[in-house]
């Protein structure tokens, strides 16, 4: 199973090791781990809206989430010569410093692994049905989607 | 749950509608099963039908960048709708 949506934490080292376990053709594993940040949301405006994030709750669309992640991983396999993909995304309530997401890609050379890993993250950010709600001293607020994420995903669009 | 309730819920002429995140909170509900009204053949028409209920449902019409999925695939508001479909309305996604 290359895609998991779960409340539990994950062991990035073990997941990376598993991608090349028992094979000698893997020359590169690129990985990305996303974490909950507590820093002040300086780009946001409004009184009380710059309070540090105390916790974050991730909601998702059970069923569609897994399908969307599988489709993104399959798209990456179609675009690059990669041997293995592992995506883990956590849901539920998380605290600053907690791991949210892991994307790891194994290939023969670093170019494919780096590109596919970045592609999967960019598409996950704009196509997988997850929503973040931040908790601060001022209350809860749903995180707004960022235009920069759309631009990042748009770089991979094909004619 | 009675047999008739079960039958009603799974009646194939119904659509299952889901709401997520801020939209779910604004509407105060996560899902409903609705008999597809006559003439409602697109996702956009269903959205308009729901928004016509008044507050708080007008949020569906007023929301910028409303996203829609039919049978767990992202689609546009012009996507066709048929009985038995699962339709989801939600804000732009913010995972990762």
Short mmCIF file of C-alpha atoms in Angstrom, two decimals:
data_model
loop_
_atom_site.label_atom_id
_atom_site.label_comp_id
_atom_site.label_asym_id
_atom_site.label_seq_id
_atom_site.Cartn_x
_atom_site.Cartn_y
_atom_site.Cartn_z
CA UNK A 1 0.00 0.00 0.00
CA UNK A 2 1.69 3.22 -1.13
CA UNK A 3 -0.88 5.68 0.26
CA UNK A 4 -2.11 6.00 3.86
CA UNK A 5 -4.42 8.46 5.62
CA UNK A 6 -4.13 7.98 9.37
CA UNK A 7 -4.28 9.61 12.79
CA UNK A 8 -1.10 7.90 13.96
CA UNK A 9 2.39 9.35 13.61
CA UNK A 10 4.86 7.74 11.19
CA UNK A 11 8.55 6.81 11.19
CA UNK A 12 10.05 8.57 8.18
CA UNK A 13 13.33 6.66 8.45
CA UNK A 14 11.59 3.30 8.43
CA UNK A 15 9.42 4.33 5.47
CA UNK A 16 12.45 5.53 3.49
CA UNK A 17 14.34 2.32 4.26
CA UNK A 18 11.37 0.22 3.15
CA UNK A 19 11.41 1.81 -0.32
CA UNK A 20 14.80 0.27 -1.12
CA UNK A 21 14.66 -2.84 1.08
CA UNK A 22 15.64 -6.00 -0.76
CA UNK A 23 16.53 -4.33 -4.04
CA UNK A 24 19.75 -3.10 -5.62
CA UNK A 25 18.39 -0.91 -8.42
CA UNK A 26 17.40 2.02 -6.19
CA UNK A 27 20.03 4.74 -6.41
CA UNK A 28 18.05 7.60 -4.90
CA UNK A 29 15.26 8.19 -2.39
CA UNK A 30 13.94 11.76 -2.11
CA UNK A 31 11.59 12.59 0.74
CA UNK A 32 9.57 15.48 2.15
CA UNK A 33 8.14 15.76 5.66
CA UNK A 34 5.64 18.54 6.45
CA UNK A 35 5.27 19.71 10.05
CA UNK A 36 2.83 21.80 12.07
CA UNK A 37 4.29 25.30 12.46
CA UNK A 38 3.55 27.48 15.50
CA UNK A 39 4.96 30.73 14.15
CA UNK A 40 2.88 33.85 13.84
CA UNK A 41 0.87 34.08 10.66
CA UNK A 42 2.31 37.44 9.68
CA UNK A 43 0.63 37.48 6.28
CA UNK A 44 -2.80 37.47 7.86
CA UNK A 45 -4.53 40.69 8.78
CA UNK A 46 -6.98 41.59 11.51
CA UNK A 47 -6.76 41.99 15.26
CA UNK A 48 -6.17 38.76 17.12
CA UNK A 49 -5.33 37.03 13.87
CA UNK A 50 -1.60 36.95 14.42
CA UNK A 51 -1.67 34.71 17.49
CA UNK A 52 0.62 31.65 17.43
CA UNK A 53 -0.96 28.37 16.36
CA UNK A 54 -1.55 26.19 19.42
CA UNK A 55 -2.96 23.20 17.56
CA UNK A 56 -4.32 22.21 14.18
CA UNK A 57 -7.13 19.86 13.21
CA UNK A 58 -7.04 18.19 9.82
CA UNK A 59 -10.37 17.21 8.28
CA UNK A 60 -10.62 15.09 5.15
CA UNK A 61 -13.10 13.40 2.82
CA UNK A 62 -12.82 9.68 3.60
CA UNK A 63 -12.81 7.65 0.42
CA UNK A 64 -12.06 10.49 -1.94
CA UNK A 65 -8.85 11.37 -0.10
CA UNK A 66 -7.32 7.96 -0.69
CA UNK A 67 -8.47 7.93 -4.34
CA UNK A 68 -7.01 11.40 -4.96
CA UNK A 69 -3.65 10.47 -3.43
CA UNK A 70 -3.54 7.19 -5.41
CA UNK A 71 -4.29 9.13 -8.60
CA UNK A 72 -1.50 11.63 -7.87
CA UNK A 73 0.98 8.82 -7.18
CA UNK A 74 -0.09 7.06 -10.41
CA UNK A 75 0.36 10.31 -12.35
CA UNK A 76 3.91 10.61 -10.96
CA UNK A 77 4.68 7.03 -11.98
CA UNK A 78 3.49 7.87 -15.49
CA UNK A 79 5.68 10.95 -15.75
CA UNK A 80 8.95 9.70 -14.26
CA UNK A 81 10.84 6.44 -14.16
CA UNK A 82 10.37 5.80 -10.46
CA UNK A 83 10.37 2.51 -8.55
CA UNK A 84 8.30 3.28 -5.51
CA UNK A 85 6.15 5.98 -3.89
CA UNK A 86 5.05 6.30 -0.27
CA UNK A 87 2.55 8.94 0.85
CA UNK A 88 1.31 9.22 4.43
CA UNK A 89 -1.02 12.06 5.48
CA UNK A 90 -2.22 12.44 9.05
CA UNK A 91 -5.69 13.62 10.08
CA UNK A 92 -7.16 14.69 13.40
CA UNK A 93 -5.73 17.10 15.97
CA UNK A 94 -1.99 17.85 15.75
CA UNK A 95 0.34 20.06 17.79
CA UNK A 96 3.21 22.34 16.70
CA UNK A 97 6.19 20.20 15.73
CA UNK A 98 4.02 17.20 14.85
CA UNK A 99 4.56 15.55 11.49
CA UNK A 100 1.63 16.05 9.06
CA UNK A 101 2.71 14.49 5.78
CA UNK A 102 5.40 12.27 4.27
CA UNK A 103 6.15 11.88 0.57
CA UNK A 104 9.04 9.60 -0.39
CA UNK A 105 10.04 8.50 -3.88
CA UNK A 106 12.63 5.90 -4.94
CA UNK A 107 14.31 5.87 -8.34
CA UNK A 108 17.62 5.05 -10.00
CA UNK A 109 18.83 8.66 -10.04
CA UNK A 110 18.18 11.79 -7.99
CA UNK A 111 16.59 13.82 -10.79
CA UNK A 112 13.48 11.66 -11.07
CA UNK A 113 13.21 11.27 -7.30
CA UNK A 114 13.43 15.02 -6.57
CA UNK A 115 11.03 15.96 -9.36
CA UNK A 116 8.42 13.32 -8.57
CA UNK A 117 8.53 14.13 -4.84
CA UNK A 118 7.96 17.84 -5.47
CA UNK A 119 5.24 17.11 -8.04
CA UNK A 120 3.35 14.86 -5.61
CA UNK A 121 3.48 17.51 -2.85
CA UNK A 122 2.35 20.28 -5.22
CA UNK A 123 -0.60 18.23 -6.48
CA UNK A 124 -1.48 17.01 -2.98
CA UNK A 125 -1.71 20.64 -1.83
CA UNK A 126 -4.27 21.53 -4.51
CA UNK A 127 -6.11 18.26 -5.30
CA UNK A 128 -6.33 16.09 -2.19
CA UNK A 129 -9.40 16.88 -0.02
CA UNK A 130 -7.82 17.89 3.29
CA UNK A 131 -8.68 21.03 5.27
CA UNK A 132 -6.73 22.58 8.14
CA UNK A 133 -8.32 24.40 11.05
CA UNK A 134 -5.91 26.28 13.29
CA UNK A 135 -6.49 26.88 17.00
CA UNK A 136 -5.06 30.05 18.53
CA UNK A 137 -5.74 31.95 21.74
CA UNK A 138 -8.20 33.99 19.65
CA UNK A 139 -10.19 30.91 18.63
CA UNK A 140 -10.39 28.61 15.64
CA UNK A 141 -9.96 29.58 11.99
CA UNK A 142 -9.96 27.60 8.77
CA UNK A 143 -6.74 28.04 6.81
CA UNK A 144 -7.22 29.86 3.50
CA UNK A 145 -5.94 28.24 0.33
CA UNK A 146 -2.87 30.03 -1.02
CA UNK A 147 -2.50 31.24 -4.56
CA UNK A 148 1.17 30.29 -4.43
CA UNK A 149 0.08 26.65 -4.08
CA UNK A 150 -1.96 26.93 -7.27
CA UNK A 151 1.03 28.43 -9.06
CA UNK A 152 3.29 25.64 -7.77
CA UNK A 153 0.90 22.98 -9.06
CA UNK A 154 0.43 24.89 -12.32
CA UNK A 155 4.12 24.50 -13.14
CA UNK A 156 3.44 20.82 -13.80
CA UNK A 157 0.45 21.31 -16.09
CA UNK A 158 0.78 19.91 -19.59
CA UNK A 159 -0.69 21.34 -22.78
CA UNK B 1 -34.30 2.33 11.78
CA UNK B 2 -37.34 0.87 10.06
CA UNK B 3 -37.28 -0.97 6.77
CA UNK B 4 -38.97 1.96 5.03
CA UNK B 5 -36.32 4.35 6.37
CA UNK B 6 -33.59 2.11 5.02
CA UNK B 7 -35.30 1.89 1.65
CA UNK B 8 -35.79 5.63 1.56
CA UNK B 9 -32.14 6.28 2.30
CA UNK B 10 -30.94 3.97 -0.46
CA UNK B 11 -33.62 4.94 -2.92
CA UNK B 12 -31.73 5.28 -6.19
CA UNK B 13 -33.49 8.51 -7.21
CA UNK B 14 -31.76 10.29 -4.34
CA UNK B 15 -28.42 12.04 -4.37
CA UNK B 16 -26.17 11.97 -1.32
CA UNK B 17 -24.80 15.45 -0.57
CA UNK B 18 -21.75 16.06 1.61
CA UNK B 19 -20.30 19.28 3.05
CA UNK B 20 -16.82 19.76 4.47
CA UNK B 21 -14.71 22.11 6.58
CA UNK B 22 -15.87 25.73 6.91
CA UNK B 23 -18.87 25.09 4.68
CA UNK B 24 -19.99 22.17 6.88
CA UNK B 25 -19.78 24.47 9.91
CA UNK B 26 -21.62 27.32 8.20
CA UNK B 27 -24.46 25.02 7.13
CA UNK B 28 -24.56 23.15 10.44
CA UNK B 29 -24.72 19.79 8.67
CA UNK B 30 -22.27 17.31 7.18
CA UNK B 31 -24.59 15.45 4.83
CA UNK B 32 -28.09 14.91 3.56
CA UNK B 33 -29.94 12.65 1.17
CA UNK B 34 -32.14 14.51 -1.29
CA UNK B 35 -34.55 13.41 -4.01
CA UNK B 36 -33.14 15.05 -7.12
CA UNK B 37 -35.64 17.78 -8.01
CA UNK B 38 -37.01 17.74 -11.56
CA UNK B 39 -34.89 19.82 -13.91
CA UNK B 40 -31.78 19.69 -11.74
CA UNK B 41 -29.34 18.04 -14.11
CA UNK B 42 -26.05 19.75 -13.22
CA UNK B 43 -24.05 20.33 -10.07
CA UNK B 44 -24.52 24.07 -10.49
CA UNK B 45 -28.32 23.67 -10.63
CA UNK B 46 -28.24 21.63 -7.41
CA UNK B 47 -26.08 24.30 -5.79
CA UNK B 48 -28.62 26.97 -6.82
CA UNK B 49 -31.51 24.85 -5.55
CA UNK B 50 -29.87 24.46 -2.13
CA UNK B 51 -28.88 28.13 -1.94
CA UNK B 52 -32.52 29.11 -2.60
CA UNK B 53 -33.44 27.71 0.84
CA UNK B 54 -32.21 31.00 2.30
CA UNK B 55 -29.92 31.39 5.31
CA UNK B 56 -27.52 29.79 5.94
CA UNK B 57 -27.68 27.99 2.58
CA UNK B 58 -26.95 31.13 0.55
CA UNK B 59 -23.34 30.52 1.62
CA UNK B 60 -23.23 27.98 -1.23
CA UNK B 61 -23.94 30.71 -3.78
CA UNK B 62 -21.81 33.38 -2.11
CA UNK B 63 -18.70 31.33 -1.46
CA UNK B 64 -15.73 32.29 -3.56
CA UNK B 65 -13.93 29.34 -5.13
CA UNK B 66 -16.51 26.74 -4.13
CA UNK B 67 -15.17 23.29 -5.01
CA UNK B 68 -17.31 20.33 -6.05
CA UNK B 69 -16.78 16.60 -6.38
CA UNK B 70 -19.17 14.10 -7.95
CA UNK B 71 -18.60 10.48 -6.99
CA UNK B 72 -15.32 11.56 -5.36
CA UNK B 73 -13.88 13.22 -8.48
CA UNK B 74 -13.34 17.00 -8.62
CA UNK B 75 -15.59 18.53 -11.29
CA UNK B 76 -16.83 21.92 -12.46
CA UNK B 77 -20.27 23.36 -11.71
CA UNK B 78 -21.39 22.42 -15.23
CA UNK B 79 -20.83 18.71 -14.56
CA UNK B 80 -23.90 16.52 -15.14
CA UNK B 81 -25.75 15.04 -12.18
CA UNK B 82 -27.86 11.91 -12.03
CA UNK B 83 -29.78 9.99 -9.40
CA UNK B 84 -27.55 7.88 -7.17
CA UNK B 85 -24.58 10.27 -7.37
CA UNK B 86 -22.57 11.36 -4.34
CA UNK B 87 -22.03 15.13 -4.49
CA UNK B 88 -19.65 17.01 -2.21
CA UNK B 89 -19.33 20.79 -1.75
CA UNK B 90 -16.26 22.21 -0.02
CA UNK B 91 -13.80 25.12 0.14
CA UNK B 92 -10.41 24.97 -1.65
CA UNK B 93 -8.27 22.26 -0.08
CA UNK B 94 -5.47 23.12 2.38
CA UNK B 95 -3.67 19.86 3.19
CA UNK B 96 0.01 19.02 3.11
#
